[in-house]
Amino acid sequence: MKVNQLVLTFSSVAENVGIARMLVASVGAQLDLPLNDIEELKVTVSEAVSNAIIHGYRGESGRLVLLELEINKETLKITVSDEGCGIPDVEQAMQPAFSTDPERMGLGFVFMQSFMDELEVDSTVNQGTTVTMVKYLDRSTASPSH
Amino acid sequence: MKVNQLVLTFSSVAENVGIARMLVASVGAQLDLPLNDIEELKVTVSEAVSNAIIHGYRGESGRLVLLELEINKETLKITVSDEGCGIPDVEQAMQPAFSTDPERMGLGFVFMQSFMDELEVDSTVNQGTTVTMVKYLDRSTASPSH
Amino acid sequence: MDAVELYSEQPMKGGFFRMEKKIERQTLILRLDGDLDMKTAGTLRQAIDHEIERRGIRIVVLNMEKVKFIDSSGLGVILGRYKKLLSLGGKVKISNVPPHIYKIMELSGLPRIIRFFSDETAAQADNEEGRGA
Amino acid sequence: MDAVELYSEQPMKGGFFRMEKKIERQTLILRLDGDLDMKTAGTLRQAIDHEIERRGIRIVVLNMEKVKFIDSSGLGVILGRYKKLLSLGGKVKISNVPPHIYKIMELSGLPRIIRFFSDETAAQADNEEGRGA
Ligand SMILES: Nc1ncnc2c1ncn2[C@@H]1O[C@H](COP(=O)(O)OP(=O)(O)O)[C@@H](O)[C@H]1O
Ligand SMILES: Nc1ncnc2c1ncn2[C@@H]1O[C@H](COP(=O)(O)OP(=O)(O)O)[C@@H](O)[C@H]1O
């Protein structure tokens, strides 16, 4: 059962990465998640959105990135998509420390994987990339906000 | 020239009004607007989104509200739309103190009008309402953020 | 020390609301904290109506010191409680309003109907005078 | 006083970043404040590279006390400066890391490469020891 859904579609400019993080943080707060989980969600979204802008669109502005937050009874599903260059070898791309950019650490997927319970990358060269991630919400044991 | 665009599509639930406000506030901060202008943008968005949920969808959840923020060189354009019941008489609806709900003040459109430089309401009964608002950005005289 | 300002932004708050309740000599004092909007206004309405009905409260002081945001949904609930109490011979008073909240309240015309006080003590003092007269 | 908790949320910050620069005996101290991400990491990179090239700086202390957010873009710039300085016989040191930032840095493996200190003084003291040895 879908409880709440928010989809943010935004221009591929660096300014919007902070806004995307804030959106997920406020949804996390709405779900009464612990601060530490909210921090992890912010990193997760920051990595996926940065990848869309930096790699997917190769820094080109004026393209669109999509961030979808779907709150279900027991899960928070986060989807980040671009219609950029795509990833030729997803398995290789997801290896820790692998990066096609020598200035980068190749840790984006590592962070997404560490902080989320499920991660799926769907990519087609020249068509784009969709990263779908799920976090399980243990709402029964959630402590009251304070 | 469109500089930056963000579109948030979200479920018609009260929790999302605060998130919509936060989105416009962070765009306002990105534009280095004075705090007072950011406060006014928050009220504006709060009124338009509340109307979509309360009047457009009559409190029904699971419908979708759309908040579009378009940053141009000299303007910030805010569009709020719903696919709800629509407004039979827009001119009457925009009168100060007019409300179809006896518990409400009929000030939503008054606030939107006071805080924005342009306001246009486009509504069709049983199809929905789109409120388009423009704020002029005087970026030449903008003071540095602090 | 050389301060290089690069990119700066105000801290943001989402929809947060809570209140502290205090009852003193038939006066209900509510200290509001957070955002008063369509999500939270109903909670304020219920809290006041509950005290009117269960405890016969007739004077309500709303301390707005920590209110960060208000829109017409919040203003509507305050005006509604004012009307309800008026019909019962009571009143609503408002204290400690921050300047940016006052601006919005002023636009709504509320300060022409409801009395504003600098703090809770002033609001309650006026209460006693009112009763003495 | 009866506290009624209704709906509560943490204050939020958007992408804000600034830094304070200080130079002491060939050591560049940067006090970072805000979010270190793809938007702001370039500014940090340029600030450090500028001092390396113009003033021959070889020791950089990053005081992270006020860093609210870091992701792999921010970590990448720090690691990049570490590598650049290493090749010039210099080093990067990190001080005053808040716990939630340390967690992210730890996951990246950075603390196995770069030395962390509790404060600027400790970071600079180690500097002199290093030179004396
Ligand atoms: N949205 C995307 N579009 C195209 N390529 C991508 C995308 N996301 C990731 N990649 C590829 O996967 C690699 C690994 O990504 P990641 O683990 O996030 O590390 P990094 O961003 O540091 O390179 C990137 O270097 C890039 O080649
Ligand atoms: N999105 C909408 N869909 C349907 N009706 C609307 C919408 N927005 C406004 N209205 C109508 O216009 C009236 C006036 O709106 P407004 O000035 O915001 O005051 P209020 O919300 O207090 O009623 C509402 O009472 C409602 O009948």
XYZ file of C-alpha atoms and ligand atoms in Angstrom:
612
model
C 0.000 0.000 0.000
C 1.437 3.322 -1.083
C 1.121 5.739 1.831
C 2.820 8.797 0.399
C 4.705 9.590 -2.766
C 6.873 12.535 -3.747
C 8.599 12.932 -7.083
C 11.084 15.741 -7.655
C 12.152 16.379 -11.243
C 14.936 18.930 -11.528
C 17.551 20.470 -13.792
C 20.959 18.795 -13.800
C 22.756 21.594 -11.959
C 24.968 21.188 -8.887
C 22.800 23.577 -6.811
C 20.016 21.011 -6.818
C 21.973 18.261 -5.079
C 21.503 20.021 -1.734
C 17.794 20.442 -2.425
C 17.431 16.745 -3.254
C 19.140 15.885 0.049
C 16.848 18.198 1.938
C 13.816 16.563 0.395
C 14.853 13.098 1.525
C 15.817 14.447 4.941
C 12.398 15.961 5.468
C 10.698 12.753 4.370
C 12.946 10.884 6.812
C 11.926 13.294 9.565
C 8.264 12.823 8.633
C 8.824 9.072 9.112
C 10.402 9.786 12.523
C 13.610 8.020 11.499
C 16.612 8.347 13.815
C 19.024 11.154 12.898
C 21.671 8.648 11.881
C 19.363 7.040 9.314
C 18.481 10.478 7.963
C 22.189 11.237 7.535
C 22.624 8.003 5.602
C 19.641 8.758 3.364
C 21.164 12.154 2.590
C 24.462 10.563 1.537
C 22.603 7.957 -0.538
C 20.596 10.553 -2.458
C 23.614 12.843 -2.798
C 25.631 10.028 -4.423
C 22.907 8.917 -6.817
C 22.003 12.467 -7.894
C 25.676 13.462 -8.250
C 26.231 10.417 -10.481
C 23.291 11.388 -12.690
C 24.670 14.910 -13.153
C 28.406 14.145 -13.296
C 28.425 10.833 -15.161
C 24.985 10.505 -16.748
C 24.879 14.027 -18.187
C 28.672 14.631 -18.064
C 28.043 17.927 -16.326
C 25.696 19.220 -19.016
C 23.055 21.457 -17.389
C 19.499 21.777 -18.640
C 18.863 18.034 -18.578
C 16.460 16.510 -16.065
C 17.077 14.267 -13.060
C 14.222 12.487 -11.336
C 14.133 11.648 -7.629
C 11.191 9.547 -6.549
C 10.390 8.862 -2.900
C 7.730 6.284 -2.233
C 6.726 5.722 1.367
C 5.006 2.427 1.933
C 3.919 0.856 5.173
C 7.192 -0.964 5.690
C 9.582 0.504 3.156
C 10.968 3.726 1.773
C 11.735 3.314 -1.910
C 14.096 5.822 -3.530
C 14.523 5.964 -7.287
C 16.975 8.263 -9.058
C 16.930 8.343 -12.853
C 18.566 10.198 -15.678
C 18.307 9.993 -19.443
C 22.044 10.304 -19.860
C 24.861 8.254 -21.354
C 24.143 5.052 -19.444
C 26.609 2.527 -17.996
C 28.119 -0.044 -20.403
C 29.126 -2.506 -17.642
C 27.026 -2.134 -14.510
C 28.767 -4.933 -12.620
C 32.142 -3.270 -13.111
C 30.753 0.173 -12.253
C 29.494 -1.125 -8.921
C 32.899 -2.485 -7.852
C 34.342 -0.553 -4.909
C 36.926 2.007 -6.052
C 35.953 1.687 -9.704
C 35.493 5.049 -11.387
C 35.749 6.258 -14.953
C 36.906 9.605 -13.533
C 40.468 9.552 -12.139
C 39.612 12.424 -9.766
C 36.812 10.440 -8.108
C 36.906 7.683 -5.505
C 34.510 5.136 -6.965
C 32.620 4.997 -3.666
C 29.163 6.190 -4.732
C 27.679 2.749 -5.204
C 29.522 1.495 -2.098
C 27.768 4.130 0.008
C 24.369 3.486 -1.573
C 24.790 -0.244 -0.942
C 25.903 0.251 2.683
C 23.055 2.546 3.600
C 20.133 0.920 1.825
C 18.684 -2.569 2.172
C 18.154 -3.122 -1.554
C 19.896 -1.576 -4.572
C 19.198 -2.193 -8.222
C 20.834 -0.433 -11.158
C 19.140 -0.502 -14.513
C 21.058 1.180 -17.308
C 21.066 1.299 -21.092
C 23.859 2.968 -23.019
C 22.700 6.259 -24.569
C 19.313 5.958 -22.883
C 20.016 6.477 -19.249
C 20.268 4.998 -15.790
C 17.763 4.230 -13.064
C 18.939 3.406 -9.555
C 16.235 1.898 -7.350
C 16.879 1.567 -3.645
C 14.789 0.337 -0.747
C 15.149 0.973 2.949
C 13.175 -1.201 5.353
C 11.322 0.787 7.967
C 11.054 -0.920 11.299
C 8.206 1.271 12.397
C 7.023 -1.011 15.188
C 10.198 -0.364 17.188
C 10.533 3.279 16.116
C 11.140 5.448 19.139
C 9.007 8.561 19.583
C 10.730 11.531 18.005
C 11.813 13.007 21.365
C 16.040 31.731 -20.448
C 15.217 28.977 -17.971
C 18.044 28.792 -15.466
C 16.763 26.095 -13.156
C 13.563 24.149 -12.840
C 12.210 21.927 -10.072
C 8.894 20.120 -10.167
C 7.572 18.339 -7.091
C 4.619 16.022 -7.597
C 3.216 14.685 -4.336
C 0.310 12.894 -2.681
C -2.512 15.101 -1.402
C -1.724 14.572 2.279
C -1.288 17.293 4.890
C 2.251 16.119 5.786
C 3.458 17.300 2.396
C 2.522 20.951 2.860
C 5.578 21.474 5.075
C 7.778 19.718 2.532
C 6.445 21.934 -0.278
C 7.253 24.998 1.842
C 10.738 23.744 2.519
C 11.340 23.233 -1.178
C 10.420 26.819 -2.040
C 12.433 28.081 0.936
C 15.544 26.302 -0.241
C 15.093 27.624 -3.759
C 14.686 31.098 -2.268
C 17.900 30.623 -0.304
C 19.658 29.425 -3.451
C 18.568 32.697 -5.072
C 19.975 34.618 -2.082
C 16.588 36.226 -1.443
C 16.160 38.177 1.810
C 14.659 36.168 4.675
C 11.457 38.185 4.532
C 10.886 37.241 0.882
C 11.535 33.601 1.720
C 8.902 33.790 4.475
C 6.412 35.209 1.986
C 7.178 32.504 -0.567
C 6.540 29.895 2.119
C 3.126 31.377 2.933
C 2.295 31.604 -0.785
C 3.105 27.961 -1.452
C 1.425 26.863 1.762
C -1.825 28.575 0.743
C -1.859 27.243 -2.815
C -0.995 23.676 -1.800
C -3.488 23.721 1.103
C -6.199 24.849 -1.330
C -5.392 22.003 -3.720
C -5.679 19.436 -0.919
C -8.562 20.948 1.077
C -10.736 22.368 -1.711
C -9.524 20.723 -4.922
C -9.460 17.185 -3.548
C -11.809 17.823 -0.580
C -9.301 16.194 1.734
C -9.141 12.987 -0.282
C -5.626 11.527 -0.023
C -3.912 9.567 -2.772
C -4.476 12.266 -5.389
C -1.557 14.251 -6.783
C -0.579 17.901 -6.348
C 2.045 19.496 -8.563
C 4.371 22.295 -7.456
C 6.546 23.712 -10.188
C 9.357 26.168 -9.509
C 10.927 27.779 -12.520
C 13.878 30.065 -11.932
C 14.534 32.435 -14.798
C 17.028 35.248 -14.993
C 14.618 37.834 -13.641
C 11.666 35.870 -12.296
C 10.684 32.987 -10.079
C 7.568 31.314 -11.450
C 5.555 29.117 -9.103
C 2.788 26.903 -10.411
C 0.522 24.796 -8.189
C -1.970 22.466 -9.857
C -4.478 19.839 -8.915
C -6.878 17.681 -10.898
C -9.655 18.235 -8.394
C -13.160 19.671 -8.378
C -12.272 23.036 -9.923
C -13.682 26.486 -9.112
C -17.045 27.422 -10.679
C -16.567 31.194 -10.241
C -12.916 32.206 -10.045
C -13.608 35.913 -9.674
C -15.812 35.296 -6.651
C -13.332 32.802 -5.168
C -10.587 35.410 -5.298
C -12.584 38.007 -3.333
C -11.074 38.691 0.090
C -12.910 36.779 2.846
C -14.776 34.582 0.367
C -14.675 30.925 1.303
C -16.911 27.955 0.598
C -15.832 26.574 3.988
C -17.347 28.408 6.986
C -14.373 27.409 9.144
C -11.880 29.126 6.836
C -10.962 32.786 6.430
C -10.988 33.196 2.659
C -7.509 34.721 2.797
C -5.537 32.245 0.707
C -5.776 34.178 -2.544
C -5.308 37.467 -0.662
C -1.954 36.241 0.664
C -0.862 34.863 -2.711
C -1.754 38.183 -4.338
C 0.050 40.256 -1.694
C 3.261 38.276 -1.834
C 3.631 37.669 -5.551
C 3.895 40.112 -8.443
C 1.601 38.179 -10.779
C -1.213 35.716 -10.043
C -3.323 33.812 -12.522
C -5.935 31.197 -11.680
C -7.037 28.798 -14.367
C -9.772 26.395 -13.323
C -12.268 24.058 -14.929
C -15.033 22.429 -12.914
C -14.376 18.694 -12.446
C -11.021 18.986 -14.156
C -8.898 20.946 -11.749
C -7.156 24.174 -10.916
C -3.804 25.686 -11.831
C -2.495 28.706 -9.965
C 0.432 30.418 -11.699
C 2.374 33.040 -9.808
C 5.421 35.117 -10.642
C 7.837 36.928 -8.384
C 10.206 39.447 -9.921
C 13.779 38.987 -8.822
C 15.716 42.175 -8.513
C 19.033 40.390 -8.648
C 21.071 43.456 -9.512
C 20.387 45.007 -6.107
C 20.434 41.709 -4.202
C 22.586 42.053 -1.118
C 25.161 39.351 -0.411
C 23.643 36.684 1.805
C 25.502 37.829 4.941
C 41.757 35.377 9.909
C 40.666 35.548 6.300
C 36.968 34.667 5.869
C 36.095 33.403 2.412
C 32.337 33.344 1.853
C 31.533 30.788 -0.807
C 27.908 29.817 -0.718
C 25.613 30.373 2.145
C 22.072 29.471 2.991
C 19.715 29.866 5.920
C 18.907 26.808 7.998
C 15.525 25.315 7.032
C 12.726 23.891 9.127
C 10.036 21.490 8.011
C 6.529 21.062 9.435
C 7.174 20.719 13.161
C 4.621 21.573 15.836
C 4.188 21.015 19.531
C 2.658 22.856 22.438
C 2.928 23.209 26.177
C -0.271 23.542 28.159
C -0.670 25.353 31.464
C -3.819 26.161 33.385
C -3.847 29.014 35.895
C -7.017 30.276 37.569
C -9.446 29.367 34.734
C -7.024 30.635 32.120
C -5.557 28.236 29.587
C -2.058 29.190 28.509
C -0.741 27.460 25.402
C 2.889 27.876 24.430
C 3.053 27.036 20.755
C 6.234 25.849 19.073
C 6.727 25.228 15.343
C 4.613 25.575 12.219
C 0.882 26.338 12.358
C -0.624 25.161 9.069
C -3.343 22.860 7.698
C -1.499 19.860 9.136
C -1.244 21.171 12.682
C -4.067 23.705 13.066
C -6.570 20.946 13.876
C -4.487 19.885 16.867
C -4.589 23.416 18.256
C -8.349 23.598 17.683
C -8.930 20.310 19.483
C -6.689 21.242 22.394
C -8.569 24.496 23.007
C -12.050 23.071 22.421
C -11.283 20.217 24.793
C -10.412 22.609 27.625
C -13.458 24.769 26.905
C -15.758 21.768 27.109
C -14.177 19.697 29.872
C -12.874 22.378 32.214
C -15.048 25.349 31.376
C -12.032 27.421 30.354
C -13.083 30.889 29.117
C -9.772 32.742 28.731
C -7.116 31.387 26.377
C -3.649 32.937 26.086
C -1.656 31.841 23.062
C 2.060 32.399 23.579
C 3.432 32.481 20.029
C 7.084 33.062 20.918
C 8.306 29.888 19.223
C 5.940 29.874 16.257
C 8.093 29.696 13.139
C 5.376 29.749 10.502
C 1.694 30.595 10.204
C -0.664 30.680 7.229
C -4.401 31.215 6.804
C -5.201 27.724 8.151
C -3.507 28.620 11.432
C -5.052 32.082 11.542
C -8.476 30.578 10.825
C -8.285 28.301 13.863
C -7.320 31.214 16.121
C -10.186 33.338 14.768
C -12.560 30.381 15.142
C -11.612 29.927 18.819
C -12.047 33.680 19.341
C -15.589 33.496 17.941
C -16.463 30.418 19.955
C -15.214 31.940 23.211
C -16.900 35.259 22.468
C -20.253 33.494 22.268
C -19.498 31.952 25.689
C -18.443 35.295 27.215
C -14.736 34.426 27.049
C -11.774 35.587 25.040
C -8.555 34.736 23.238
C -5.388 36.728 23.857
C -2.108 36.517 22.038
C 1.361 37.131 23.450
C 5.038 37.116 22.428
C 4.485 37.280 18.672
C 7.747 37.291 16.658
C 7.942 40.124 14.083
C 7.756 37.966 10.949
C 4.693 36.153 12.295
C 3.113 39.464 13.272
C 3.408 40.661 9.668
C 1.267 37.783 8.427
C -1.244 38.219 11.261
C -1.492 41.931 10.503
C -2.296 41.261 6.845
C -5.168 39.056 8.002
C -6.629 41.812 10.173
C -6.497 39.631 13.294
C -4.858 42.322 15.489
C -7.948 44.492 14.968
C -10.082 41.762 16.597
C -7.864 39.988 19.105
C -5.674 41.733 21.681
C -1.915 41.264 21.529
C 0.384 41.461 24.583
C 4.149 41.585 24.953
C 4.199 38.582 27.308
C 2.032 36.119 29.248
C 2.052 38.237 32.416
C 0.709 41.279 30.584
C -1.951 39.124 28.955
C -3.031 37.680 32.308
C -2.933 41.042 34.099
C -5.319 42.450 31.541
C -7.490 39.433 32.241
C -7.894 40.335 35.916
C -8.561 43.983 35.140
C -11.203 42.848 32.688
C -12.868 40.744 35.319
C -12.616 43.449 37.969
C -14.305 46.033 35.766
C 3.739 22.170 32.902
C 2.108 19.616 30.632
C 4.080 19.051 27.407
C 2.008 17.718 24.521
C 4.222 16.449 21.713
C 2.336 16.601 18.456
C 4.641 16.396 15.510
C 8.285 17.054 15.584
C 11.036 17.323 13.046
C 14.730 18.140 13.020
C 15.815 21.493 11.622
C 17.082 21.077 8.054
C 20.006 22.642 6.260
C 20.422 23.010 2.528
C 23.671 23.180 0.586
C 25.637 25.805 2.492
C 29.418 26.039 2.483
C 32.055 28.511 3.506
C 35.553 28.422 4.895
C 37.998 30.418 6.965
C 41.607 30.458 5.902
C 44.600 30.924 8.183
C 48.289 30.571 7.423
C 50.762 29.865 10.216
C 54.403 29.016 9.606
C 53.952 27.380 6.177
C 50.844 25.534 7.367
C 47.489 26.279 5.793
C 44.606 25.879 8.212
C 41.147 25.735 6.677
C 38.106 25.842 8.923
C 35.295 24.367 6.874
C 31.641 25.151 7.550
C 28.628 23.554 5.844
C 28.087 20.853 3.233
C 30.958 19.338 1.261
C 29.487 17.861 -1.917
C 29.790 18.056 -5.726
C 28.667 21.684 -5.616
C 31.228 22.850 -3.075
C 34.130 20.382 -3.303
C 35.643 22.275 -6.248
C 35.931 25.406 -4.137
C 37.900 23.524 -1.489
C 40.141 22.006 -4.160
C 40.865 25.397 -5.700
C 41.536 27.034 -2.332
C 44.119 24.395 -1.393
C 45.752 24.170 -4.836
C 46.023 27.949 -4.936
C 47.995 28.054 -1.665
C 50.203 25.138 -2.761
C 51.099 26.909 -5.983
C 51.299 30.552 -4.883
C 52.719 30.247 -1.383
C 54.458 26.893 -1.473
C 52.261 25.557 1.324
C 53.077 21.911 2.102
C 51.031 21.187 5.251
C 47.266 21.568 5.177
C 45.090 21.173 8.290
C 41.378 20.778 7.609
C 39.320 21.695 10.664
C 36.014 19.906 10.042
C 34.243 21.003 13.231
C 31.417 22.756 11.398
C 31.057 20.355 8.473
C 27.424 19.232 8.422
C 27.553 16.891 5.446
C 30.115 15.058 3.359
C 29.776 12.583 0.507
C 32.201 10.899 -1.885
C 32.695 14.123 -3.879
C 33.972 15.844 -0.731
C 36.067 12.855 0.324
C 37.520 12.632 -3.186
C 38.814 16.192 -3.044
C 40.452 15.581 0.330
C 42.108 12.380 -0.929
C 43.170 14.196 -4.113
C 44.891 16.956 -2.094
C 46.548 14.310 0.077
C 48.002 12.642 -3.034
C 49.141 15.916 -4.552
C 50.875 17.028 -1.340
C 52.442 13.599 -0.839
C 54.138 13.910 -4.221
C 55.499 17.306 -3.089
C 56.709 15.973 0.269
C 53.818 17.546 2.172
C 50.716 16.285 3.957
C 47.045 16.770 4.795
C 45.819 16.505 8.378
C 42.281 16.509 9.621
C 41.008 17.830 12.942
C 37.782 18.259 14.928
C 35.698 15.760 12.981
C 32.098 15.472 14.276
C 31.008 11.862 14.939
C 28.436 11.596 12.122
C 30.983 12.908 9.603
C 33.619 10.536 10.959
C 31.332 7.569 10.240
C 31.180 8.440 6.543
C 34.933 9.092 6.390
C 35.601 5.763 8.097
C 33.527 3.882 5.527
C 35.672 5.442 2.790
C 38.879 4.220 4.403
C 40.295 7.762 4.617
C 41.378 7.477 8.287
C 43.749 4.659 7.258
C 45.551 7.094 4.949
C 45.237 10.544 6.509
C 45.917 11.346 10.193
C 43.085 12.666 12.345
C 43.601 14.938 15.366
C 41.283 16.132 18.105
C 42.041 19.798 17.420
C 44.164 22.199 15.383
C 46.844 22.476 18.079
C 47.359 18.714 18.177
C 47.511 18.638 14.379
C 50.130 21.415 14.305
C 52.172 19.950 17.189
C 52.493 16.693 15.298
C 53.704 18.774 12.384
C 56.669 20.145 14.358
C 57.555 16.734 15.797
C 57.508 15.389 12.258
C 59.892 18.113 11.129
C 62.163 17.749 14.132
C 62.610 13.997 13.636
N 24.001 7.758 -13.627
C 25.119 7.304 -14.230
N 25.298 7.450 -15.564
C 26.427 7.005 -16.182
N 27.433 6.388 -15.535
C 27.316 6.206 -14.208
C 26.168 6.662 -13.484
N 26.337 6.328 -12.193
C 27.519 5.725 -12.100
N 28.132 5.644 -13.313
C 29.427 4.988 -13.619
O 29.775 4.147 -12.540
C 31.051 4.513 -12.011
C 31.103 4.236 -10.518
O 30.194 5.092 -9.835
P 30.410 5.441 -8.295
O 30.563 4.165 -7.530
O 29.308 6.323 -7.865
O 31.807 6.187 -8.237
P 32.261 7.635 -8.758
O 31.077 8.527 -8.875
O 33.211 8.082 -7.719
O 32.923 7.419 -10.090
C 31.239 5.953 -12.406
O 32.591 6.317 -12.458
C 30.566 6.002 -13.771
O 31.423 5.536 -14.784
N -7.520 24.395 -5.781
C -8.815 24.692 -5.568
N -9.786 23.832 -5.986
C -11.084 24.120 -5.770
N -11.527 25.247 -5.162
C -10.599 26.139 -4.740
C -9.215 25.913 -4.923
N -8.559 26.967 -4.418
C -9.480 27.807 -3.948
N -10.726 27.323 -4.133
C -12.006 27.989 -3.786
O -11.737 29.360 -3.568
C -12.155 29.750 -2.268
C -11.290 30.835 -1.716
O -9.972 30.359 -1.529
P -9.010 31.070 -0.497
O -8.945 32.529 -0.798
O -7.710 30.345 -0.513
O -9.697 30.906 0.913
P -9.979 29.634 1.854
O -9.000 28.564 1.543
O -9.816 30.171 3.223
O -11.382 29.200 1.574
C -12.160 28.474 -1.467
O -13.043 28.544 -0.363
C -12.594 27.444 -2.501
O -13.993 27.426 -2.650
